[in-house]
Amino acid sequence: MNNGVLFAICTLIWGSTWIAITYQIGHTAETLAVAWRYTLAALCLGLFCVVRGMPFKLPLHIHIKMAGVGFFLYCLNYSLLYMAQAHIISALLALMSSSIIYFNVVLRRWWLKQPIRLEVVVGATFGLVGIVCMFVPEFSKVSMDAALAAGLSIAFVSFFSASIGNVISERILTSGTPVIQMNFYAMSYAMVMLYTTALLTQEISQETLVIPSAPEFYISLLYLAIFGSVLAFGSYMKLVKEMGADKAAYVVLVYPIVALVISTFFEGYTWSWLSVLGVVVVLMGNAIAMGKVPIFMRRPPLSS
């Protein structure tokens, strides 16, 4: 698949997972809900590798890095994201998710010694402005209180963790590790970490971990595991490998558009001229970030 198709898969699927996640909130502990998601995803990936005869053996140093991806991207990021969504509206989460791109740019420069790409920074800024335009009516309903402040702090740590996981993933993938095996191991490590956390929390709090009874919880769980984790993250990691973690992360600024389209049909979202303008600005930022607007491309220094 070319990068455009991979980008579209991520955008369409993750644009709908925001709604699916709402059906996971409040039924059981967030860590346990995420653990079940990655259990199903890891089983699917492992079975695929077995059927296709794909090798599982990888060097120890790669396993250590994959455990890092499992912890930062799949474990910490998503556990905190579920917690944050219980405190703040999706509009704020969509706005804050734009920080991943800036984090990725800085971390790639510091850790991977990759140059800061002007088109990515400019494109991300356009995307940030577009997100603000799209969600202005929602922001007007927000008033700061302790719960909101806690939610914002949790979301900030979540997206920073995601960025660390992104950059570690790029380092693993550019060394030649296949995407499917990397995701299998990273999600498996995340699954173990999440179950351990859930058990420790259970032991400390002496609370019973609730097994959900609502059918919508399990339907959304299947969707999040198979589509949101196996297919979308598989496509995303291929983008990270081909384009770099900074450009690939622009997905987080585009899929809120899909979420708004879905919301139009299921939640009665009403479009305004400002939200339409926001979509245009986000798409313009995407074109800039992907190098489709030459004026913003970083030029190599002239040789003397």
PDB file of N, CA, C and O in Angstrom, residues 7 98-106 108 114-128 170 236 243-253 282 284-298:
ATOM      1  N   PHE A   7      -2.363   6.345   5.251  1.00  0.00           N
ATOM      2  CA  PHE A   7      -2.808   7.540   5.967  1.00  0.00           C
ATOM      3  C   PHE A   7      -4.333   7.552   6.070  1.00  0.00           C
ATOM      4  O   PHE A   7      -4.903   7.871   7.119  1.00  0.00           O
ATOM      5  N   SER A  98      -2.563  17.561  19.105  1.00  0.00           N
ATOM      6  CA  SER A  98      -1.646  18.190  18.164  1.00  0.00           C
ATOM      7  C   SER A  98      -0.248  18.329  18.752  1.00  0.00           C
ATOM      8  O   SER A  98       0.742  18.445  18.021  1.00  0.00           O
ATOM      9  N   SER A  99      -0.152  18.293  20.090  1.00  0.00           N
ATOM     10  CA  SER A  99       1.160  18.428  20.734  1.00  0.00           C
ATOM     11  C   SER A  99       2.075  17.254  20.394  1.00  0.00           C
ATOM     12  O   SER A  99       3.303  17.384  20.478  1.00  0.00           O
ATOM     13  N   ILE A 100       1.498  16.108  20.002  1.00  0.00           N
ATOM     14  CA  ILE A 100       2.317  14.947  19.667  1.00  0.00           C
ATOM     15  C   ILE A 100       3.304  15.280  18.556  1.00  0.00           C
ATOM     16  O   ILE A 100       4.464  14.864  18.586  1.00  0.00           O
ATOM     17  N   ILE A 101       2.835  16.042  17.565  1.00  0.00           N
ATOM     18  CA  ILE A 101       3.703  16.371  16.431  1.00  0.00           C
ATOM     19  C   ILE A 101       4.910  17.179  16.905  1.00  0.00           C
ATOM     20  O   ILE A 101       6.057  16.895  16.533  1.00  0.00           O
ATOM     21  N   TYR A 102       4.669  18.183  17.736  1.00  0.00           N
ATOM     22  CA  TYR A 102       5.768  19.012  18.225  1.00  0.00           C
ATOM     23  C   TYR A 102       6.722  18.191  19.104  1.00  0.00           C
ATOM     24  O   TYR A 102       7.950  18.336  19.008  1.00  0.00           O
ATOM     25  N   PHE A 103       6.157  17.341  19.951  1.00  0.00           N
ATOM     26  CA  PHE A 103       6.998  16.453  20.755  1.00  0.00           C
ATOM     27  C   PHE A 103       7.859  15.563  19.859  1.00  0.00           C
ATOM     28  O   PHE A 103       9.053  15.363  20.110  1.00  0.00           O
ATOM     29  N   ASN A 104       7.226  15.009  18.828  1.00  0.00           N
ATOM     30  CA  ASN A 104       7.962  14.126  17.917  1.00  0.00           C
ATOM     31  C   ASN A 104       9.123  14.846  17.239  1.00  0.00           C
ATOM     32  O   ASN A 104      10.216  14.292  17.086  1.00  0.00           O
ATOM     33  N   VAL A 105       8.873  16.071  16.815  1.00  0.00           N
ATOM     34  CA  VAL A 105       9.907  16.859  16.140  1.00  0.00           C
ATOM     35  C   VAL A 105      11.113  17.046  17.058  1.00  0.00           C
ATOM     36  O   VAL A 105      12.265  16.845  16.649  1.00  0.00           O
ATOM     37  N   VAL A 106      10.844  17.430  18.302  1.00  0.00           N
ATOM     38  CA  VAL A 106      11.932  17.689  19.253  1.00  0.00           C
ATOM     39  C   VAL A 106      12.657  16.393  19.625  1.00  0.00           C
ATOM     40  O   VAL A 106      13.895  16.342  19.649  1.00  0.00           O
ATOM     41  N   ARG A 108      12.804  13.546  17.937  1.00  0.00           N
ATOM     42  CA  ARG A 108      13.558  13.003  16.798  1.00  0.00           C
ATOM     43  C   ARG A 108      14.906  13.730  16.661  1.00  0.00           C
ATOM     44  O   ARG A 108      15.919  13.127  16.338  1.00  0.00           O
ATOM     45  N   GLN A 114      17.771  13.504  13.901  1.00  0.00           N
ATOM     46  CA  GLN A 114      17.136  13.831  12.633  1.00  0.00           C
ATOM     47  C   GLN A 114      16.888  15.336  12.553  1.00  0.00           C
ATOM     48  O   GLN A 114      16.585  15.978  13.566  1.00  0.00           O
ATOM     49  N   PRO A 115      17.015  15.938  11.380  1.00  0.00           N
ATOM     50  CA  PRO A 115      16.797  17.385  11.270  1.00  0.00           C
ATOM     51  C   PRO A 115      15.342  17.765  11.518  1.00  0.00           C
ATOM     52  O   PRO A 115      14.432  16.964  11.273  1.00  0.00           O
ATOM     53  N   ILE A 116      15.141  18.963  12.041  1.00  0.00           N
ATOM     54  CA  ILE A 116      13.782  19.492  12.205  1.00  0.00           C
ATOM     55  C   ILE A 116      13.284  19.934  10.834  1.00  0.00           C
ATOM     56  O   ILE A 116      13.906  20.787  10.188  1.00  0.00           O
ATOM     57  N   ARG A 117      12.180  19.350  10.397  1.00  0.00           N
ATOM     58  CA  ARG A 117      11.657  19.646   9.066  1.00  0.00           C
ATOM     59  C   ARG A 117      10.672  20.817   9.146  1.00  0.00           C
ATOM     60  O   ARG A 117       9.635  20.717   9.810  1.00  0.00           O
ATOM     61  N   LEU A 118      11.022  21.900   8.472  1.00  0.00           N
ATOM     62  CA  LEU A 118      10.222  23.119   8.523  1.00  0.00           C
ATOM     63  C   LEU A 118       8.784  22.854   8.108  1.00  0.00           C
ATOM     64  O   LEU A 118       7.846  23.366   8.730  1.00  0.00           O
ATOM     65  N   GLU A 119       8.593  22.049   7.059  1.00  0.00           N
ATOM     66  CA  GLU A 119       7.242  21.826   6.564  1.00  0.00           C
ATOM     67  C   GLU A 119       6.359  21.137   7.604  1.00  0.00           C
ATOM     68  O   GLU A 119       5.141  21.373   7.664  1.00  0.00           O
ATOM     69  N   VAL A 120       6.960  20.294   8.448  1.00  0.00           N
ATOM     70  CA  VAL A 120       6.180  19.609   9.478  1.00  0.00           C
ATOM     71  C   VAL A 120       5.743  20.590  10.565  1.00  0.00           C
ATOM     72  O   VAL A 120       4.589  20.576  10.994  1.00  0.00           O
ATOM     73  N   VAL A 121       6.647  21.444  10.993  1.00  0.00           N
ATOM     74  CA  VAL A 121       6.321  22.419  12.038  1.00  0.00           C
ATOM     75  C   VAL A 121       5.258  23.397  11.551  1.00  0.00           C
ATOM     76  O   VAL A 121       4.272  23.678  12.250  1.00  0.00           O
ATOM     77  N   VAL A 122       5.432  23.910  10.331  1.00  0.00           N
ATOM     78  CA  VAL A 122       4.449  24.847   9.776  1.00  0.00           C
ATOM     79  C   VAL A 122       3.111  24.148   9.572  1.00  0.00           C
ATOM     80  O   VAL A 122       2.043  24.677   9.922  1.00  0.00           O
ATOM     81  N   GLY A 123       3.147  22.942   9.019  1.00  0.00           N
ATOM     82  CA  GLY A 123       1.912  22.195   8.794  1.00  0.00           C
ATOM     83  C   GLY A 123       1.186  21.893  10.086  1.00  0.00           C
ATOM     84  O   GLY A 123      -0.048  21.992  10.165  1.00  0.00           O
ATOM     85  N   ALA A 124       1.929  21.525  11.137  1.00  0.00           N
ATOM     86  CA  ALA A 124       1.320  21.243  12.435  1.00  0.00           C
ATOM     87  C   ALA A 124       0.662  22.486  13.009  1.00  0.00           C
ATOM     88  O   ALA A 124      -0.413  22.408  13.628  1.00  0.00           O
ATOM     89  N   THR A 125       1.278  23.642  12.808  1.00  0.00           N
ATOM     90  CA  THR A 125       0.714  24.892  13.317  1.00  0.00           C
ATOM     91  C   THR A 125      -0.582  25.236  12.581  1.00  0.00           C
ATOM     92  O   THR A 125      -1.567  25.670  13.200  1.00  0.00           O
ATOM     93  N   PHE A 126      -0.597  25.026  11.264  1.00  0.00           N
ATOM     94  CA  PHE A 126      -1.841  25.201  10.512  1.00  0.00           C
ATOM     95  C   PHE A 126      -2.910  24.255  11.067  1.00  0.00           C
ATOM     96  O   PHE A 126      -4.072  24.644  11.249  1.00  0.00           O
ATOM     97  N   GLY A 127      -2.518  23.010  11.315  1.00  0.00           N
ATOM     98  CA  GLY A 127      -3.461  22.029  11.839  1.00  0.00           C
ATOM     99  C   GLY A 127      -4.009  22.420  13.190  1.00  0.00           C
ATOM    100  O   GLY A 127      -5.203  22.261  13.462  1.00  0.00           O
ATOM    101  N   LEU A 128      -3.151  22.952  14.048  1.00  0.00           N
ATOM    102  CA  LEU A 128      -3.570  23.404  15.371  1.00  0.00           C
ATOM    103  C   LEU A 128      -4.609  24.518  15.264  1.00  0.00           C
ATOM    104  O   LEU A 128      -5.640  24.500  15.943  1.00  0.00           O
ATOM    105  N   GLU A 170      10.126   4.414  15.557  1.00  0.00           N
ATOM    106  CA  GLU A 170      10.876   4.773  14.354  1.00  0.00           C
ATOM    107  C   GLU A 170      12.286   4.194  14.404  1.00  0.00           C
ATOM    108  O   GLU A 170      12.793   3.676  13.398  1.00  0.00           O
ATOM    109  N   TYR A 236      -0.178   2.771  10.707  1.00  0.00           N
ATOM    110  CA  TYR A 236       0.543   3.916  11.255  1.00  0.00           C
ATOM    111  C   TYR A 236       2.036   3.634  11.373  1.00  0.00           C
ATOM    112  O   TYR A 236       2.873   4.480  11.032  1.00  0.00           O
ATOM    113  N   MET A 243       7.937   7.546   6.509  1.00  0.00           N
ATOM    114  CA  MET A 243       7.912   9.012   6.500  1.00  0.00           C
ATOM    115  C   MET A 243       8.611   9.642   7.695  1.00  0.00           C
ATOM    116  O   MET A 243       8.969  10.812   7.656  1.00  0.00           O
ATOM    117  N   GLY A 244       8.753   8.878   8.777  1.00  0.00           N
ATOM    118  CA  GLY A 244       9.264   9.451  10.013  1.00  0.00           C
ATOM    119  C   GLY A 244       8.120   9.732  10.978  1.00  0.00           C
ATOM    120  O   GLY A 244       6.986   9.987  10.566  1.00  0.00           O
ATOM    121  N   ALA A 245       8.428   9.692  12.275  1.00  0.00           N
ATOM    122  CA  ALA A 245       7.395   9.863  13.289  1.00  0.00           C
ATOM    123  C   ALA A 245       6.766  11.250  13.270  1.00  0.00           C
ATOM    124  O   ALA A 245       5.614  11.426  13.660  1.00  0.00           O
ATOM    125  N   ASP A 246       7.521  12.263  12.813  1.00  0.00           N
ATOM    126  CA  ASP A 246       6.982  13.626  12.805  1.00  0.00           C
ATOM    127  C   ASP A 246       5.867  13.781  11.773  1.00  0.00           C
ATOM    128  O   ASP A 246       4.775  14.275  12.060  1.00  0.00           O
ATOM    129  N   LYS A 247       6.103  13.327  10.538  1.00  0.00           N
ATOM    130  CA  LYS A 247       5.078  13.441   9.495  1.00  0.00           C
ATOM    131  C   LYS A 247       3.908  12.497   9.735  1.00  0.00           C
ATOM    132  O   LYS A 247       2.749  12.870   9.539  1.00  0.00           O
ATOM    133  N   ALA A 248       4.217  11.273  10.159  1.00  0.00           N
ATOM    134  CA  ALA A 248       3.154  10.292  10.383  1.00  0.00           C
ATOM    135  C   ALA A 248       2.163  10.781  11.430  1.00  0.00           C
ATOM    136  O   ALA A 248       0.961  10.518  11.336  1.00  0.00           O
ATOM    137  N   ALA A 249       2.651  11.532  12.417  1.00  0.00           N
ATOM    138  CA  ALA A 249       1.792  11.978  13.510  1.00  0.00           C
ATOM    139  C   ALA A 249       0.743  12.988  13.069  1.00  0.00           C
ATOM    140  O   ALA A 249      -0.182  13.283  13.829  1.00  0.00           O
ATOM    141  N   TYR A 250       0.841  13.497  11.840  1.00  0.00           N
ATOM    142  CA  TYR A 250      -0.178  14.441  11.386  1.00  0.00           C
ATOM    143  C   TYR A 250      -1.550  13.771  11.296  1.00  0.00           C
ATOM    144  O   TYR A 250      -2.578  14.445  11.242  1.00  0.00           O
ATOM    145  N   VAL A 251      -1.567  12.462  11.329  1.00  0.00           N
ATOM    146  CA  VAL A 251      -2.832  11.723  11.368  1.00  0.00           C
ATOM    147  C   VAL A 251      -3.715  12.226  12.508  1.00  0.00           C
ATOM    148  O   VAL A 251      -4.940  12.318  12.369  1.00  0.00           O
ATOM    149  N   VAL A 252      -3.102  12.577  13.646  1.00  0.00           N
ATOM    150  CA  VAL A 252      -3.888  12.975  14.818  1.00  0.00           C
ATOM    151  C   VAL A 252      -4.626  14.284  14.594  1.00  0.00           C
ATOM    152  O   VAL A 252      -5.581  14.593  15.324  1.00  0.00           O
ATOM    153  N   LEU A 253      -4.200  15.078  13.611  1.00  0.00           N
ATOM    154  CA  LEU A 253      -4.887  16.331  13.322  1.00  0.00           C
ATOM    155  C   LEU A 253      -5.965  16.170  12.253  1.00  0.00           C
ATOM    156  O   LEU A 253      -6.852  17.022  12.134  1.00  0.00           O
ATOM    157  N   VAL A 282      -6.893  22.631   8.301  1.00  0.00           N
ATOM    158  CA  VAL A 282      -6.244  21.374   8.677  1.00  0.00           C
ATOM    159  C   VAL A 282      -5.718  20.651   7.436  1.00  0.00           C
ATOM    160  O   VAL A 282      -4.578  20.166   7.408  1.00  0.00           O
ATOM    161  N   MET A 284      -5.009  21.983   4.569  1.00  0.00           N
ATOM    162  CA  MET A 284      -3.902  22.774   4.027  1.00  0.00           C
ATOM    163  C   MET A 284      -2.619  22.468   4.797  1.00  0.00           C
ATOM    164  O   MET A 284      -1.549  22.308   4.209  1.00  0.00           O
ATOM    165  N   GLY A 285      -2.741  22.384   6.125  1.00  0.00           N
ATOM    166  CA  GLY A 285      -1.591  22.033   6.948  1.00  0.00           C
ATOM    167  C   GLY A 285      -1.058  20.654   6.618  1.00  0.00           C
ATOM    168  O   GLY A 285       0.153  20.427   6.613  1.00  0.00           O
ATOM    169  N   ASN A 286      -1.968  19.730   6.303  1.00  0.00           N
ATOM    170  CA  ASN A 286      -1.546  18.376   5.919  1.00  0.00           C
ATOM    171  C   ASN A 286      -0.730  18.414   4.636  1.00  0.00           C
ATOM    172  O   ASN A 286       0.304  17.739   4.519  1.00  0.00           O
ATOM    173  N   ALA A 287      -1.193  19.199   3.676  1.00  0.00           N
ATOM    174  CA  ALA A 287      -0.466  19.324   2.409  1.00  0.00           C
ATOM    175  C   ALA A 287       0.931  19.892   2.637  1.00  0.00           C
ATOM    176  O   ALA A 287       1.916  19.436   2.043  1.00  0.00           O
ATOM    177  N   ILE A 288       1.030  20.885   3.528  1.00  0.00           N
ATOM    178  CA  ILE A 288       2.332  21.488   3.833  1.00  0.00           C
ATOM    179  C   ILE A 288       3.237  20.470   4.524  1.00  0.00           C
ATOM    180  O   ILE A 288       4.405  20.294   4.154  1.00  0.00           O
ATOM    181  N   ALA A 289       2.694  19.769   5.540  1.00  0.00           N
ATOM    182  CA  ALA A 289       3.492  18.807   6.297  1.00  0.00           C
ATOM    183  C   ALA A 289       4.000  17.665   5.429  1.00  0.00           C
ATOM    184  O   ALA A 289       5.099  17.144   5.648  1.00  0.00           O
ATOM    185  N   MET A 290       3.211  17.277   4.433  1.00  0.00           N
ATOM    186  CA  MET A 290       3.608  16.164   3.566  1.00  0.00           C
ATOM    187  C   MET A 290       4.508  16.596   2.412  1.00  0.00           C
ATOM    188  O   MET A 290       4.831  15.813   1.526  1.00  0.00           O
ATOM    189  N   GLY A 291       4.897  17.871   2.415  1.00  0.00           N
ATOM    190  CA  GLY A 291       5.833  18.347   1.405  1.00  0.00           C
ATOM    191  C   GLY A 291       5.208  18.671   0.070  1.00  0.00           C
ATOM    192  O   GLY A 291       5.895  18.703  -0.956  1.00  0.00           O
ATOM    193  N   LYS A 292       3.887  18.932   0.052  1.00  0.00           N
ATOM    194  CA  LYS A 292       3.187  19.242  -1.201  1.00  0.00           C
ATOM    195  C   LYS A 292       3.223  20.720  -1.538  1.00  0.00           C
ATOM    196  O   LYS A 292       2.761  21.131  -2.602  1.00  0.00           O
ATOM    197  N   VAL A 293       3.744  21.533  -0.598  1.00  0.00           N
ATOM    198  CA  VAL A 293       3.840  22.979  -0.824  1.00  0.00           C
ATOM    199  C   VAL A 293       5.325  23.344  -0.755  1.00  0.00           C
ATOM    200  O   VAL A 293       5.883  23.542   0.336  1.00  0.00           O
ATOM    201  N   PRO A 294       6.016  23.422  -1.880  1.00  0.00           N
ATOM    202  CA  PRO A 294       7.481  23.576  -1.906  1.00  0.00           C
ATOM    203  C   PRO A 294       8.019  24.764  -1.134  1.00  0.00           C
ATOM    204  O   PRO A 294       9.134  24.708  -0.612  1.00  0.00           O
ATOM    205  N   ILE A 295       7.245  25.841  -1.032  1.00  0.00           N
ATOM    206  CA  ILE A 295       7.757  27.056  -0.385  1.00  0.00           C
ATOM    207  C   ILE A 295       8.141  26.812   1.077  1.00  0.00           C
ATOM    208  O   ILE A 295       8.996  27.504   1.640  1.00  0.00           O
ATOM    209  N   PHE A 296       7.506  25.800   1.707  1.00  0.00           N
ATOM    210  CA  PHE A 296       7.778  25.528   3.112  1.00  0.00           C
ATOM    211  C   PHE A 296       8.804  24.423   3.324  1.00  0.00           C
ATOM    212  O   PHE A 296       9.108  24.067   4.455  1.00  0.00           O
ATOM    213  N   MET A 297       9.311  23.867   2.250  1.00  0.00           N
ATOM    214  CA  MET A 297      10.280  22.778   2.378  1.00  0.00           C
ATOM    215  C   MET A 297      11.617  23.307   2.882  1.00  0.00           C
ATOM    216  O   MET A 297      12.058  24.393   2.491  1.00  0.00           O
ATOM    217  N   ARG A 298      12.254  22.534   3.736  1.00  0.00           N
ATOM    218  CA  ARG A 298      13.572  22.900   4.260  1.00  0.00           C
ATOM    219  C   ARG A 298      14.608  22.694   3.163  1.00  0.00           C
ATOM    220  O   ARG A 298      14.742  21.619   2.614  1.00  0.00           O
TER     221      ARG A 298
END
